[in-house]
């Protein structure tokens, strides 16, 4: 049967936006063919500042790499006639995904779990801001109430269209509701095997932004746009399956041995992985225990004030909700952070600390998180030096850009404090 799809949206995982890509004639993307994509993709910031990495730099001319579509991810986009989409990986000459790829890192970690006869399952949920697409960024809706039915009515058309579109591409959105803040909403995705869950998350974010743009709106996953309001979380629920059965619980309302080691790993490795969960300067302005955003590697049963909220009431859905990630973090990188820390706990058989024990403080700014990340040997071993070196370089460059701006900018705080009184 002749190919009736005119164009394919190639989707490539990066470190900041989540997905980048290009439109290509569909026939050129099929039949096991390889395309090409610039390796600069792993060095681009949100606003396309370029960070040189050991793999891609001005010194080597930012070369292309082979790009291979993952046919298991190809979907038609019914709302864009004549267009389908496929996630593609940058690969080497042996068809192996580049070690710099966050999606490849997540895939490698799932393979490590398979060696333990375990399959990690992730469920992403996102808080986000919806504004009018005007220079003032006017929040969408009149009120700020959480779980407001009035705000549900105001957003009903957009939310329903989003849920239906995701259903058409095989992504299940379980709920969409109002959160506490101006134009502040949340959606939850059904749990899925780790790589598929991250694929679904990164696509849902992008496709919602596209939908909002069609309606003259702007969707933002910025962690903290309002100093006096809640921040946007990107919480992730994780569990462990064996032969398709959840083994996170022992079946009687307590954690299993695997569940305890996995959770111990999340807690012990949280400080080292914070950079992956909170990757921007603004990410740390969201951290506020009074707004249920933890500053310590704490855990508890069904306790939203902790970093790791354990839910084991129903053995079939037993899981831990990691509440430290922000909505501004890349789903592949967040997933890799969780799986790496959990795997460390499993392989080292780490002991779960008593809930009454004083939890470890987590880095409170980008600089502290970067130092912790770069000094972690176990994390580099699990994620691979190519990824940790390149990702760390982009975070250091982001911090340096902010520090340069701060040094050269006269802030309103300085003017208010000094201009009139000195």
XYZ file of C-alpha atoms in Angstrom:
422
model
C 0.000 0.000 0.000
C 1.421 3.382 -0.983
C 2.531 5.711 1.738
C -0.189 8.331 2.160
C 1.588 10.392 4.802
C 3.332 13.336 3.204
C 5.519 14.504 6.099
C 7.084 13.070 9.241
C 7.894 15.051 12.355
C 11.243 13.699 13.540
C 11.476 14.043 17.320
C 14.902 13.970 18.994
C 15.482 14.093 22.756
C 17.692 16.921 24.012
C 18.618 18.106 27.514
C 16.403 21.188 27.943
C 13.344 21.481 25.715
C 12.597 17.774 25.834
C 12.181 17.290 22.098
C 13.668 19.008 19.103
C 13.324 17.956 15.490
C 12.417 18.729 11.928
C 9.816 17.929 9.277
C 11.013 15.500 6.602
C 9.285 13.873 3.646
C 7.857 10.735 5.185
C 9.224 8.353 2.560
C 12.775 9.380 3.516
C 12.226 8.207 7.110
C 11.043 4.663 6.364
C 12.555 1.351 5.359
C 15.373 1.250 7.883
C 16.988 4.333 6.419
C 19.319 6.637 8.311
C 19.145 10.403 8.277
C 21.519 12.947 9.811
C 21.169 15.357 12.720
C 23.589 17.893 14.168
C 25.261 16.855 17.420
C 24.887 20.413 18.671
C 21.462 19.259 19.912
C 23.089 18.155 23.198
C 24.659 21.584 23.718
C 21.694 23.909 23.121
C 20.086 25.765 26.017
C 16.411 26.702 26.250
C 17.186 29.881 24.320
C 19.775 28.232 22.057
C 22.953 29.370 23.763
C 25.597 26.870 22.682
C 27.708 24.889 25.143
C 30.687 23.019 23.741
C 30.997 19.439 24.966
C 33.797 16.884 24.483
C 31.671 15.312 21.757
C 30.409 18.373 19.869
C 32.227 21.705 19.796
C 33.538 24.549 17.690
C 36.787 22.603 17.581
C 35.295 19.685 15.678
C 32.733 21.749 13.801
C 29.603 20.397 15.508
C 29.427 17.375 13.195
C 26.338 15.446 12.176
C 25.584 11.987 13.500
C 23.423 9.301 11.974
C 19.776 9.509 12.994
C 17.691 6.348 13.231
C 13.881 6.452 13.662
C 12.458 4.144 16.321
C 9.549 2.645 14.393
C 7.844 1.490 17.588
C 7.151 5.171 18.341
C 5.668 6.174 14.972
C 2.166 7.642 15.290
C -0.138 9.573 13.003
C -1.100 13.065 14.134
C -4.778 13.227 13.096
C -5.025 16.920 14.000
C -2.272 17.641 11.458
C -3.458 16.039 8.193
C -0.736 14.358 6.189
C 1.693 14.263 9.120
C 2.996 11.524 11.384
C 5.662 11.613 14.092
C 8.481 9.309 15.124
C 11.074 9.527 17.876
C 14.589 9.114 16.504
C 17.962 8.466 18.121
C 21.400 9.725 17.157
C 23.442 6.550 16.601
C 27.007 5.533 15.804
C 28.114 3.567 12.736
C 27.158 0.319 14.516
C 23.589 1.582 15.032
C 24.077 2.004 18.763
C 22.442 5.099 20.309
C 25.005 7.703 21.336
C 25.910 7.596 25.015
C 25.087 11.298 25.279
C 21.404 10.673 24.552
C 19.205 10.913 27.669
C 16.743 8.474 26.088
C 19.549 5.991 25.449
C 20.766 6.333 29.043
C 17.259 5.558 30.307
C 17.084 2.532 28.019
C 20.430 1.224 29.242
C 19.264 1.485 32.843
C 16.111 -0.508 32.099
C 18.360 -3.208 30.632
C 20.252 -3.274 33.926
C 16.970 -3.816 35.773
C 16.127 -6.661 33.409
C 19.309 -8.409 34.585
C 17.678 -8.433 38.039
C 14.448 -9.774 36.507
C 12.775 -6.442 37.226
C 10.990 -3.924 35.003
C 10.657 -0.344 36.297
C 7.332 1.404 35.711
C 7.026 5.203 35.745
C 4.017 7.502 35.923
C 4.573 11.214 35.242
C 2.358 14.054 36.430
C 2.865 17.703 35.551
C 1.782 21.038 36.901
C 1.890 23.832 34.358
C 0.900 27.405 33.688
C -1.442 28.428 30.871
C -1.318 32.069 29.775
C -2.738 34.135 26.992
C -0.140 34.484 24.259
C 0.293 38.213 24.865
C 3.286 40.217 26.104
C 1.728 40.457 29.579
C 1.307 36.653 29.868
C -2.194 37.010 31.306
C -3.116 33.857 33.269
C -5.900 31.758 31.742
C -9.028 31.865 33.927
C -10.413 34.220 36.529
C -9.771 32.407 39.806
C -6.936 30.510 41.477
C -8.753 27.777 43.405
C -7.316 24.247 43.417
C -9.712 21.510 42.275
C -12.148 24.245 41.243
C -15.100 23.023 39.162
C -15.514 26.547 37.820
C -11.982 26.467 36.484
C -12.612 22.960 35.114
C -15.530 24.402 33.162
C -13.353 27.252 31.877
C -10.684 24.843 30.650
C -13.025 22.009 29.631
C -12.811 22.474 25.868
C -9.019 22.682 25.816
C -8.548 19.849 28.318
C -10.944 17.547 26.470
C -9.248 18.229 23.157
C -5.867 17.509 24.723
C -7.031 14.236 26.291
C -8.634 13.134 23.009
C -5.536 13.982 20.973
C -3.326 12.036 23.342
C -5.697 9.090 23.172
C -5.368 9.141 19.380
C -1.598 8.639 19.675
C -1.784 5.996 22.403
C -1.052 8.202 25.423
C -3.519 7.900 28.290
C -4.134 11.095 30.253
C -5.825 9.977 33.450
C -6.880 13.388 34.733
C -6.643 17.145 34.150
C -7.570 19.592 36.910
C -7.027 23.060 38.330
C -4.191 23.682 40.767
C -3.697 26.501 43.282
C -2.345 29.426 41.279
C -3.108 31.797 38.387
C -3.607 29.808 35.191
C -2.204 26.793 37.077
C -3.272 23.271 36.070
C -2.139 19.664 36.367
C -2.397 16.537 34.245
C -1.486 12.956 35.061
C -0.326 10.257 32.667
C -1.011 6.547 33.073
C 2.007 4.524 34.264
C 4.000 2.635 31.648
C 7.376 0.895 31.217
C 10.124 3.435 31.832
C 11.188 4.420 28.304
C 7.622 4.377 26.990
C 6.505 6.473 29.977
C 9.169 9.095 29.251
C 8.274 9.057 25.535
C 4.650 9.676 26.494
C 5.602 12.447 28.919
C 7.844 14.337 26.535
C 5.257 14.104 23.765
C 2.343 15.116 25.983
C 4.214 18.239 27.065
C 5.100 19.192 23.490
C 1.690 18.414 22.036
C -0.075 20.402 24.777
C 2.133 23.395 24.030
C 1.242 23.014 20.350
C -2.486 22.795 21.137
C -2.384 25.871 23.358
C -0.597 27.821 20.616
C -3.411 26.914 18.210
C -5.861 28.512 20.657
C -3.872 31.707 21.197
C -2.531 30.448 24.524
C 0.914 29.645 25.911
C 1.631 26.605 28.101
C 4.696 26.904 30.315
C 6.408 24.299 32.481
C 8.582 26.916 34.205
C 9.212 25.890 37.807
C 8.518 29.239 39.524
C 7.171 32.240 37.575
C 5.473 33.831 40.634
C 7.502 34.406 43.788
C 4.451 34.295 46.097
C 2.711 31.305 44.482
C 3.280 27.569 44.332
C 5.863 26.179 41.964
C 5.234 23.684 39.168
C 6.175 20.126 40.065
C 6.907 17.236 37.747
C 6.344 14.400 40.204
C 7.104 10.836 39.138
C 5.551 7.659 40.508
C 7.768 4.585 40.211
C 7.308 0.905 40.933
C 8.883 -2.435 40.051
C 7.315 -5.287 38.094
C 8.390 -8.897 37.764
C 6.649 -10.947 35.059
C 4.032 -8.215 34.800
C 3.219 -8.205 38.526
C 3.939 -5.282 40.853
C 6.500 -6.418 43.452
C 6.994 -3.083 45.225
C 4.799 -4.230 48.125
C 4.989 -7.447 50.119
C 1.231 -7.804 49.676
C 0.333 -6.891 53.263
C 0.664 -3.107 53.223
C 4.452 -2.975 53.658
C 7.334 -2.576 51.248
C 8.917 -5.684 49.779
C 12.650 -6.308 50.028
C 13.079 -4.928 46.498
C 10.884 -1.954 47.365
C 12.937 -1.145 50.468
C 16.266 -1.327 48.643
C 14.912 0.737 45.729
C 13.548 3.418 48.066
C 16.786 3.427 50.065
C 18.624 4.085 46.809
C 16.319 6.985 45.914
C 17.018 8.574 49.285
C 20.761 7.897 49.397
C 21.236 9.092 45.817
C 18.904 12.061 45.897
C 21.526 14.719 46.623
C 23.708 13.460 43.773
C 20.785 13.437 41.320
C 19.198 16.787 42.256
C 20.866 18.432 39.246
C 18.861 16.100 37.002
C 15.618 16.820 38.865
C 16.120 20.594 39.205
C 18.293 21.637 36.243
C 17.861 25.425 36.127
C 18.582 28.448 38.301
C 14.849 29.063 38.636
C 14.246 25.436 39.704
C 15.482 26.154 43.217
C 13.100 29.047 43.814
C 10.356 26.398 43.800
C 11.878 24.586 46.799
C 9.700 25.450 49.805
C 8.637 22.847 52.394
C 5.625 25.009 53.290
C 4.406 24.499 49.727
C 5.044 20.733 49.756
C 8.359 20.984 47.929
C 10.938 19.197 50.086
C 14.412 20.439 50.924
C 15.535 17.109 52.417
C 15.726 13.467 51.297
C 12.786 12.491 53.481
C 10.225 9.715 53.106
C 6.902 8.706 54.612
C 3.708 6.796 53.995
C 1.220 8.872 51.989
C 2.924 12.052 53.224
C 2.987 14.868 50.669
C 5.456 16.793 52.800
C 8.223 14.291 52.054
C 10.466 13.886 49.035
C 9.492 10.231 48.657
C 5.801 9.575 49.319
C 5.254 5.827 49.664
C 1.834 4.468 48.654
C 1.332 0.763 49.434
C -2.352 0.520 50.393
C -3.154 -1.515 47.272
C -0.407 -4.029 46.363
C -1.366 -3.831 42.682
C -0.589 -0.115 42.554
C 2.131 0.087 45.224
C 4.651 2.776 44.344
C 6.717 5.713 45.526
C 6.015 9.259 44.369
C 9.199 11.305 43.960
C 8.128 14.881 44.703
C 11.418 16.741 44.201
C 11.463 16.929 40.341
C 10.198 20.152 38.823
C 8.020 20.472 35.754
C 10.977 22.162 34.037
C 13.084 18.976 34.022
C 13.453 16.673 31.014
C 11.389 13.465 31.505
C 14.164 11.203 30.191
C 16.711 12.752 32.528
C 14.372 12.619 35.527
C 13.577 8.988 34.750
C 17.283 8.196 34.496
C 17.931 9.883 37.858
C 15.289 7.750 39.577
C 16.324 4.483 37.959
C 20.025 5.068 38.602
C 19.469 5.817 42.289
C 17.036 2.927 42.687
C 19.402 0.542 40.938
C 22.217 1.672 43.228
C 20.013 0.793 46.191
C 19.119 -2.618 44.752
C 22.598 -3.705 43.747
C 24.207 -2.457 46.952
C 21.276 -3.718 49.071
C 21.100 -0.376 50.852
C 19.184 -0.253 54.120
C 16.118 1.967 54.322
C 16.621 4.631 57.003
C 14.148 4.890 59.846
C 11.502 7.514 59.227
C 12.402 9.165 62.518
C 16.009 9.673 61.410
C 17.078 13.168 60.404
C 16.936 13.269 56.575
C 19.863 14.565 54.560
C 19.730 18.127 53.276
C 19.537 18.475 49.496
C 21.406 21.069 47.415
C 19.533 24.353 47.492
C 20.906 25.981 44.357
C 22.248 25.069 40.937
C 25.888 25.451 41.957
C 25.569 23.103 44.913
C 23.693 20.543 42.839
C 26.340 20.693 40.104
C 29.155 20.098 42.598
C 27.319 17.120 44.089
C 26.572 15.659 40.648
C 30.118 15.986 39.348
C 31.660 14.435 42.460
C 29.467 11.317 42.390
C 31.381 8.255 41.215
C 28.509 5.754 41.459
C 26.275 7.996 39.348
C 28.886 8.417 36.627
C 29.365 4.646 36.568
C 25.650 4.037 36.025
C 24.905 6.897 33.629
C 28.200 6.807 31.741
C 30.886 9.469 31.545
C 29.816 10.785 28.099
C 26.381 11.752 29.435
C 27.452 13.049 32.842
C 30.275 15.106 31.324
C 28.100 16.643 28.621
C 25.060 17.266 30.820
C 27.246 18.714 33.565
C 28.879 21.050 31.036
C 25.487 22.434 29.970
C 24.463 23.057 33.588
C 27.751 24.791 34.377
C 27.311 27.014 31.324
C 23.756 27.864 32.432
C 24.996 28.844 35.886
C 27.780 30.978 34.411
C 25.334 32.808 32.143
C 23.169 33.649 35.128
C 26.137 34.796 37.211
C 27.350 37.041 34.370
C 23.870 38.571 34.104
C 23.714 39.123 37.857
C 27.112 40.844 37.915
C 26.200 43.190 35.070
C 22.582 43.981 35.972
C 21.432 46.668 38.385
C 18.396 45.074 39.983
C 15.247 46.799 41.233
C 16.230 45.693 44.752
C 19.506 47.641 44.510
C 17.812 50.727 43.099
C 15.130 50.724 45.798
C 17.682 50.239 48.547
C 20.415 52.634 47.462
C 19.292 55.263 44.951
C 17.045 57.223 47.305
C 18.821 56.538 50.600
C 22.495 57.032 49.857
